[in-house]
Amino acid sequence: MNGETLPGTTDAGERRVVLHVDMDCFYASCERLREPDLVGRPLVVGMGYDAGETHGAVATASYEAREYGVESAQPISQALDNLPRIEDEDSADGVEGGYYRPVDLDFYKEVSTQVKEVLHDCADVVREVSIDEAYLDVTDRTSWQAVADGERTLAEGYARHVRERIDREVGVTASVGVAPNMSTAKVASDHDKPDGLVVVEPGAVQEFLAPLPVEAVHGVGPVTARELGELGIETAGDLATADPTVLQNRFGGRGREMYDRARGHDDREVTPTGRPKSLSRESAFTEATDEAEAKREKVRALAVDVADRARQRGAMYRTIGIKVVTPPFDVNTRARSLPGPVDDSDLVESVALDLLTEFADSEVRKLGVRVSNLSFAAEEQARLDGWEGSVEAARPDESGQRPTDETETNDLRRWLDADDDERDDSVSSESPPGRHRSGQASLGDFG
């Protein structure tokens, strides 16, 4: 740090370290968790490609599918023209095409919850923006101080730690942007996808933004970019040096906001969107196993870990559950509800092991333990004498999919029917669901 303060910023703003975590092709990544054979292959997640359906759109396309011209929000008919569907593995040999999977928001939310738990563990302040992105204020966890070699900062190392934890513990990849404010962090996370890590240090924000196309500025959608182009504004640097009065006259308050962000000025604080609704830990076996004691030992360790995390956060829980993944990737969840909130690690272990007995003879790839229906208030714990009654979480149907909530499905269809301008062109970070420049359609809240 050279002690200088950027115009329009404060020393506190200079010290702030903000991460923007953006999952790469999140829906496709989730599908690859279920079907590892899809890794590296063109994959399209969307609606409307099954026989009898007359309309639909792409929710996300893997980077391999994008090489064929498939993009998010594209009509599914066009996607199929660009990338024919491979019906099954037997027909894949020698055939150029891609794999299509239906949107499964329930499953994506389940994976998103695991990501959120990592984020809440890595930051005291987390703002969950959508199912696949969030802001973290990690000022109290790290700093802009340079490490011994002088080429990196502590902030970069911490961001790398967050990204690696998501990959290791959940199995999906994320790109992370690091900056002294929210809007620049978001631009940085999109700058080097996939699996990117871009750090913009205080004092270098304008230099980083200046050469980027104007639509890279957070909040500038395609319609606004076209209007700015009519004013001769093609880059973020052009926007930063434009007459703010002209911008305000043309775009109202949004004009000043765009101007400030292009100059690297963004005083918004990362405000939390609430505490996590559940806490969980999962662990996979090197190879699928039916060894009963190996499964029980893993559940014991996971139960202790989850209960400890809940205690550290001052959380009590009303529901204890397990997740059992059997080959090839069938997800089974079981849970038991209590009459009131508790904080009891022995109970978590006991209930989890009891639920596991259903799978005593099953070959298992992965196990997880979760506590949910969390309470952070200092409430009196429930009496445990005589509590009973087991409830199973919604089981997958015969196809292995959990039913999707009708409201969510309708929201998805409304989003798919919206035009580009309605989806993209908004400056506010509180805008309706939009299509990321990375190609991932963001549907609904983060969790």
CSV table of C-alpha atoms in Angstrom, one decimal, residues 110-419:
chain,number,residue,atom,x,y,z
A,110,GLU,CA,-28.9,-29.3,-2.9
A,111,VAL,CA,-25.4,-28.8,-4.4
A,112,SER,CA,-25.7,-25.0,-4.0
A,113,THR,CA,-26.4,-25.5,-0.3
A,114,GLN,CA,-23.1,-27.4,0.1
A,115,VAL,CA,-21.3,-24.5,-1.7
A,116,LYS,CA,-23.0,-22.0,0.6
A,117,GLU,CA,-21.9,-23.9,3.7
A,118,VAL,CA,-18.3,-23.6,2.5
A,119,LEU,CA,-18.7,-19.9,1.9
A,120,HIS,CA,-20.3,-19.2,5.3
A,121,ASP,CA,-17.4,-21.1,6.8
A,122,CYS,CA,-14.9,-18.9,5.0
A,123,ALA,CA,-16.4,-15.5,5.6
A,124,ASP,CA,-18.2,-13.7,8.4
A,125,VAL,CA,-20.3,-11.8,5.9
A,126,VAL,CA,-21.8,-13.5,2.9
A,127,ARG,CA,-24.3,-12.1,0.4
A,128,GLU,CA,-26.0,-14.8,-1.5
A,129,VAL,CA,-27.1,-13.4,-4.9
A,130,SER,CA,-28.4,-16.4,-6.8
A,131,ILE,CA,-28.1,-20.2,-6.9
A,132,ASP,CA,-24.6,-19.9,-8.3
A,133,GLU,CA,-23.0,-16.7,-7.0
A,134,ALA,CA,-22.3,-14.8,-3.9
A,135,TYR,CA,-20.2,-12.0,-2.5
A,136,LEU,CA,-18.0,-12.4,0.6
A,137,ASP,CA,-16.4,-9.7,2.7
A,138,VAL,CA,-13.3,-11.3,4.0
A,139,THR,CA,-11.6,-8.1,5.4
A,140,ASP,CA,-11.4,-9.6,8.8
A,141,ARG,CA,-9.9,-12.9,7.5
A,142,THR,CA,-7.1,-11.5,5.3
A,143,SER,CA,-5.6,-8.3,3.9
A,144,TRP,CA,-3.9,-6.7,0.9
A,145,GLN,CA,-0.5,-7.2,2.5
A,146,ALA,CA,2.1,-8.6,0.1
A,147,VAL,CA,3.6,-12.0,1.0
A,148,ALA,CA,7.4,-12.5,1.2
A,149,ASP,CA,8.0,-12.7,-2.5
A,150,GLY,CA,6.2,-9.4,-3.1
A,151,GLU,CA,4.4,-10.8,-6.1
A,152,ARG,CA,1.2,-11.9,-4.3
A,153,THR,CA,-1.0,-10.7,-1.6
A,154,LEU,CA,-2.5,-12.5,1.4
A,155,ALA,CA,-5.9,-11.8,-0.2
A,156,GLU,CA,-5.0,-13.8,-3.3
A,157,GLY,CA,-3.9,-16.8,-1.1
A,158,TYR,CA,-7.2,-16.7,0.8
A,159,ALA,CA,-9.3,-16.5,-2.4
A,160,ARG,CA,-7.4,-19.6,-3.7
A,161,HIS,CA,-8.2,-21.4,-0.5
A,162,VAL,CA,-11.9,-20.7,-0.9
A,163,ARG,CA,-11.9,-21.8,-4.5
A,164,GLU,CA,-10.0,-25.0,-3.7
A,165,ARG,CA,-12.3,-25.9,-0.8
A,166,ILE,CA,-15.4,-25.7,-3.1
A,167,ASP,CA,-13.7,-28.0,-5.6
A,168,ARG,CA,-12.5,-30.4,-2.9
A,169,GLU,CA,-15.6,-30.6,-0.7
A,170,VAL,CA,-18.4,-30.2,-3.2
A,171,GLY,CA,-16.8,-31.2,-6.5
A,172,VAL,CA,-17.7,-28.2,-8.7
A,173,THR,CA,-15.5,-25.4,-9.9
A,174,ALA,CA,-15.8,-21.7,-9.3
A,175,SER,CA,-14.2,-18.6,-10.6
A,176,VAL,CA,-13.3,-16.0,-8.0
A,177,GLY,CA,-12.8,-12.2,-8.4
A,178,VAL,CA,-11.0,-10.3,-5.6
A,179,ALA,CA,-11.2,-6.5,-5.3
A,180,PRO,CA,-11.8,-3.7,-2.9
A,181,ASN,CA,-15.4,-3.3,-3.9
A,182,MET,CA,-18.4,-5.4,-5.1
A,183,SER,CA,-18.8,-4.3,-8.7
A,184,THR,CA,-15.1,-4.7,-9.5
A,185,ALA,CA,-15.0,-8.1,-7.8
A,186,LYS,CA,-17.8,-9.3,-10.0
A,187,VAL,CA,-16.1,-8.1,-13.2
A,188,ALA,CA,-12.9,-9.9,-12.1
A,189,SER,CA,-14.7,-13.2,-11.5
A,190,ASP,CA,-15.9,-13.2,-15.1
A,191,HIS,CA,-12.5,-12.2,-16.5
A,192,ASP,CA,-10.8,-15.6,-16.7
A,193,LYS,CA,-13.4,-18.3,-16.7
A,194,PRO,CA,-13.5,-21.2,-16.0
A,195,ASP,CA,-11.7,-22.0,-12.8
A,196,GLY,CA,-10.3,-18.5,-12.7
A,197,LEU,CA,-8.8,-16.3,-10.0
A,198,VAL,CA,-8.3,-12.6,-10.8
A,199,VAL,CA,-7.1,-10.2,-8.2
A,200,VAL,CA,-7.5,-6.4,-8.6
A,201,GLU,CA,-5.6,-4.6,-5.9
A,202,PRO,CA,-6.6,-1.2,-4.5
A,203,GLY,CA,-5.0,1.5,-6.7
A,204,ALA,CA,-5.2,-0.7,-9.8
A,205,VAL,CA,-9.0,-0.8,-10.3
A,206,GLN,CA,-9.3,1.8,-13.0
A,207,GLU,CA,-6.3,0.4,-14.9
A,208,PHE,CA,-7.9,-3.1,-14.8
A,209,LEU,CA,-11.3,-1.8,-16.0
A,210,ALA,CA,-10.3,0.7,-18.6
A,211,PRO,CA,-9.5,-1.6,-21.6
A,212,LEU,CA,-12.6,-3.8,-21.1
A,213,PRO,CA,-15.6,-3.5,-23.3
A,214,VAL,CA,-18.3,-1.3,-21.8
A,215,GLU,CA,-20.7,-4.2,-21.3
A,216,ALA,CA,-18.2,-5.7,-18.9
A,217,VAL,CA,-19.0,-3.0,-16.4
A,218,HIS,CA,-21.3,-4.5,-13.8
A,219,GLY,CA,-24.9,-3.6,-14.6
A,220,VAL,CA,-24.4,-2.6,-18.3
A,221,GLY,CA,-26.6,-4.9,-20.4
A,222,PRO,CA,-26.7,-5.2,-24.2
A,223,VAL,CA,-29.4,-2.5,-24.6
A,224,THR,CA,-27.5,0.1,-22.5
A,225,ALA,CA,-24.2,-0.9,-24.3
A,226,ARG,CA,-25.8,-0.1,-27.6
A,227,GLU,CA,-27.0,3.3,-26.3
A,228,LEU,CA,-23.6,4.0,-24.9
A,229,GLY,CA,-22.1,3.1,-28.3
A,230,GLU,CA,-24.3,5.7,-29.9
A,231,LEU,CA,-22.5,8.2,-27.6
A,232,GLY,CA,-19.1,6.9,-28.8
A,233,ILE,CA,-18.6,5.0,-25.5
A,234,GLU,CA,-17.2,1.6,-26.3
A,235,THR,CA,-14.9,0.7,-23.4
A,236,ALA,CA,-15.0,1.1,-19.6
A,237,GLY,CA,-12.3,3.7,-20.0
A,238,ASP,CA,-14.5,5.7,-22.3
A,239,LEU,CA,-17.3,5.5,-19.7
A,240,ALA,CA,-15.0,6.6,-16.9
A,241,THR,CA,-13.9,9.7,-18.8
A,242,ALA,CA,-17.4,10.6,-20.2
A,243,ASP,CA,-19.3,13.6,-19.0
A,244,PRO,CA,-21.4,12.4,-16.0
A,245,THR,CA,-24.0,15.1,-16.7
A,246,VAL,CA,-24.6,13.7,-20.2
A,247,LEU,CA,-24.9,10.2,-18.8
A,248,GLN,CA,-27.3,11.3,-16.1
A,249,ASN,CA,-29.5,13.2,-18.6
A,250,ARG,CA,-29.6,10.1,-20.8
A,251,PHE,CA,-30.0,7.3,-18.2
A,252,GLY,CA,-31.1,9.1,-15.0
A,253,GLY,CA,-29.6,7.9,-11.8
A,254,ARG,CA,-28.3,4.8,-13.5
A,255,GLY,CA,-26.0,7.0,-15.6
A,256,ARG,CA,-24.1,8.2,-12.6
A,257,GLU,CA,-23.9,4.7,-11.1
A,258,MET,CA,-22.4,3.3,-14.3
A,259,TYR,CA,-19.9,6.2,-14.5
A,260,ASP,CA,-18.8,5.6,-10.9
A,261,ARG,CA,-18.4,1.9,-11.4
A,262,ALA,CA,-16.3,2.4,-14.5
A,263,ARG,CA,-14.0,4.5,-12.4
A,264,GLY,CA,-13.8,1.8,-9.7
A,265,HIS,CA,-16.0,3.6,-7.2
A,266,ASP,CA,-18.5,1.5,-5.3
A,267,ASP,CA,-19.2,2.2,-1.7
A,268,ARG,CA,-21.7,-0.5,-1.2
A,269,GLU,CA,-21.1,-2.8,1.8
A,270,VAL,CA,-21.5,-6.6,1.5
A,271,THR,CA,-24.7,-7.1,3.5
A,272,PRO,CA,-25.6,-10.6,4.6
A,273,THR,CA,-28.8,-12.3,3.2
A,274,GLY,CA,-29.3,-14.5,6.3
A,275,ARG,CA,-27.9,-17.4,8.1
A,276,PRO,CA,-27.5,-20.8,6.6
A,277,LYS,CA,-30.6,-23.1,6.8
A,278,SER,CA,-28.5,-26.2,7.2
A,279,LEU,CA,-25.0,-27.4,7.9
A,280,SER,CA,-23.5,-30.6,6.4
A,281,ARG,CA,-20.4,-32.5,5.7
A,282,GLU,CA,-19.9,-35.1,3.0
A,283,SER,CA,-17.1,-37.5,2.2
A,284,ALA,CA,-16.5,-39.9,-0.7
A,285,PHE,CA,-14.9,-43.3,-0.6
A,286,THR,CA,-11.9,-43.9,-3.0
A,287,GLU,CA,-14.0,-46.7,-4.4
A,288,ALA,CA,-17.6,-47.7,-3.7
A,289,THR,CA,-17.8,-50.0,-0.7
A,290,ASP,CA,-20.4,-52.2,1.0
A,291,GLU,CA,-18.2,-52.6,4.1
A,292,ALA,CA,-20.6,-51.9,7.0
A,293,GLU,CA,-18.0,-50.7,9.5
A,294,ALA,CA,-16.2,-48.5,7.0
A,295,LYS,CA,-19.5,-46.7,6.3
A,296,ARG,CA,-20.3,-46.4,10.0
A,297,GLU,CA,-16.9,-45.0,10.8
A,298,LYS,CA,-17.2,-42.3,8.1
A,299,VAL,CA,-20.7,-41.4,9.4
A,300,ARG,CA,-19.4,-41.1,12.9
A,301,ALA,CA,-16.6,-38.7,11.8
A,302,LEU,CA,-19.0,-36.6,9.7
A,303,ALA,CA,-21.5,-36.4,12.6
A,304,VAL,CA,-18.9,-35.1,15.0
A,305,ASP,CA,-17.7,-32.5,12.4
A,306,VAL,CA,-21.2,-31.3,11.7
A,307,ALA,CA,-22.2,-31.0,15.3
A,308,ASP,CA,-19.0,-29.1,16.1
A,309,ARG,CA,-19.6,-26.7,13.2
A,310,ALA,CA,-23.1,-26.0,14.5
A,311,ARG,CA,-21.8,-25.4,18.1
A,312,GLN,CA,-19.2,-23.0,16.8
A,313,ARG,CA,-21.9,-21.0,15.1
A,314,GLY,CA,-24.2,-21.1,18.1
A,315,ALA,CA,-26.8,-23.0,16.1
A,316,MET,CA,-29.3,-25.6,17.3
A,317,TYR,CA,-31.1,-27.9,15.0
A,318,ARG,CA,-34.5,-29.7,14.8
A,319,THR,CA,-33.7,-32.2,12.0
A,320,ILE,CA,-30.8,-34.7,11.6
A,321,GLY,CA,-30.3,-36.4,8.3
A,322,ILE,CA,-27.9,-38.4,6.1
A,323,LYS,CA,-27.2,-38.5,2.4
A,324,VAL,CA,-26.2,-41.8,0.8
A,325,VAL,CA,-24.9,-41.9,-2.8
A,326,THR,CA,-25.0,-45.3,-4.4
A,327,PRO,CA,-23.6,-46.3,-7.8
A,328,PRO,CA,-23.8,-44.9,-10.4
A,329,PHE,CA,-24.9,-41.6,-8.7
A,330,ASP,CA,-28.2,-42.3,-7.1
A,331,VAL,CA,-28.8,-39.8,-4.2
A,332,ASN,CA,-30.8,-41.1,-1.2
A,333,THR,CA,-31.7,-38.8,1.7
A,334,ARG,CA,-33.2,-39.7,5.0
A,335,ALA,CA,-34.0,-37.5,7.9
A,336,ARG,CA,-35.5,-37.5,11.4
A,337,SER,CA,-37.2,-34.6,13.0
A,338,LEU,CA,-37.0,-33.7,16.7
A,339,PRO,CA,-39.7,-32.0,18.8
A,340,GLY,CA,-37.5,-29.0,19.4
A,341,PRO,CA,-34.0,-27.5,18.7
A,342,VAL,CA,-31.1,-29.3,20.3
A,343,ASP,CA,-27.3,-29.1,20.5
A,344,ASP,CA,-26.1,-32.6,21.1
A,345,SER,CA,-23.3,-34.2,19.1
A,346,ASP,CA,-23.9,-37.7,20.6
A,347,LEU,CA,-27.5,-37.5,19.3
A,348,VAL,CA,-26.4,-36.5,15.8
A,349,GLU,CA,-24.1,-39.5,15.7
A,350,SER,CA,-26.8,-41.8,17.1
A,351,VAL,CA,-29.5,-40.7,14.7
A,352,ALA,CA,-27.2,-40.7,11.7
A,353,LEU,CA,-26.1,-44.2,12.4
A,354,ASP,CA,-29.7,-45.4,12.9
A,355,LEU,CA,-30.7,-43.9,9.6
A,356,LEU,CA,-27.7,-45.6,7.9
A,357,THR,CA,-29.0,-49.1,8.9
A,358,GLU,CA,-31.3,-49.0,5.9
A,359,PHE,CA,-28.2,-49.0,3.7
A,360,ALA,CA,-26.2,-51.6,5.6
A,361,ASP,CA,-26.0,-53.9,2.7
A,362,SER,CA,-25.7,-51.3,0.0
A,363,GLU,CA,-22.6,-50.4,-2.0
A,364,VAL,CA,-21.9,-46.7,-1.3
A,365,ARG,CA,-19.8,-44.1,-3.1
A,366,LYS,CA,-20.4,-41.2,-0.8
A,367,LEU,CA,-21.9,-40.3,2.6
A,368,GLY,CA,-23.0,-37.1,4.2
A,369,VAL,CA,-24.5,-35.9,7.5
A,370,ARG,CA,-26.7,-32.8,7.8
A,371,VAL,CA,-28.4,-30.9,10.5
A,372,SER,CA,-31.2,-28.5,9.4
A,373,ASN,CA,-34.1,-26.4,10.6
A,374,LEU,CA,-31.5,-24.3,12.4
A,375,SER,CA,-32.2,-22.0,15.2
A,376,PHE,CA,-29.7,-19.3,16.3
A,377,ALA,CA,-31.7,-17.9,19.1
A,378,ALA,CA,-30.9,-18.8,22.7
A,379,GLU,CA,-33.9,-21.1,23.0
A,380,GLU,CA,-34.4,-23.8,25.6
A,381,GLN,CA,-33.5,-27.2,24.2
A,382,ALA,CA,-36.2,-29.7,23.8
A,383,ARG,CA,-36.6,-32.6,26.3
A,384,LEU,CA,-35.5,-35.7,24.6
A,385,ASP,CA,-37.2,-38.3,26.7
A,386,GLY,CA,-39.7,-40.1,24.6
A,387,TRP,CA,-39.1,-38.2,21.3
A,388,GLU,CA,-39.8,-40.3,18.3
A,389,GLY,CA,-41.1,-40.3,14.8
A,390,SER,CA,-39.0,-40.5,11.7
A,391,VAL,CA,-39.7,-38.6,8.6
A,392,GLU,CA,-38.0,-39.3,5.3
A,393,ALA,CA,-36.9,-36.5,3.1
A,394,ALA,CA,-38.6,-36.5,-0.3
A,395,ARG,CA,-37.3,-39.5,-2.1
A,396,PRO,CA,-36.4,-39.6,-5.7
A,397,ASP,CA,-38.9,-41.1,-8.0
A,398,GLU,CA,-38.2,-44.1,-10.2
A,399,SER,CA,-36.1,-41.9,-12.6
A,400,GLY,CA,-33.9,-40.9,-9.7
A,401,GLN,CA,-35.1,-37.3,-9.8
A,402,ARG,CA,-36.9,-35.4,-7.0
A,403,PRO,CA,-40.1,-33.6,-8.1
A,404,THR,CA,-39.5,-29.9,-8.9
A,405,ASP,CA,-41.7,-27.4,-7.1
A,406,GLU,CA,-44.4,-26.1,-9.5
A,407,THR,CA,-43.7,-22.5,-8.6
A,408,GLU,CA,-40.0,-22.8,-9.4
A,409,THR,CA,-40.9,-24.5,-12.7
A,410,ASN,CA,-43.2,-21.7,-13.7
A,411,ASP,CA,-40.6,-19.1,-12.7
A,412,LEU,CA,-38.1,-20.9,-14.9
A,413,ARG,CA,-40.5,-21.0,-17.8
A,414,ARG,CA,-41.2,-17.3,-17.4
A,415,TRP,CA,-37.5,-16.6,-17.4
A,416,LEU,CA,-36.9,-18.7,-20.5
A,417,ASP,CA,-39.7,-16.8,-22.3
A,418,ALA,CA,-38.3,-13.4,-21.4
A,419,ASP,CA,-36.3,-11.5,-24.0
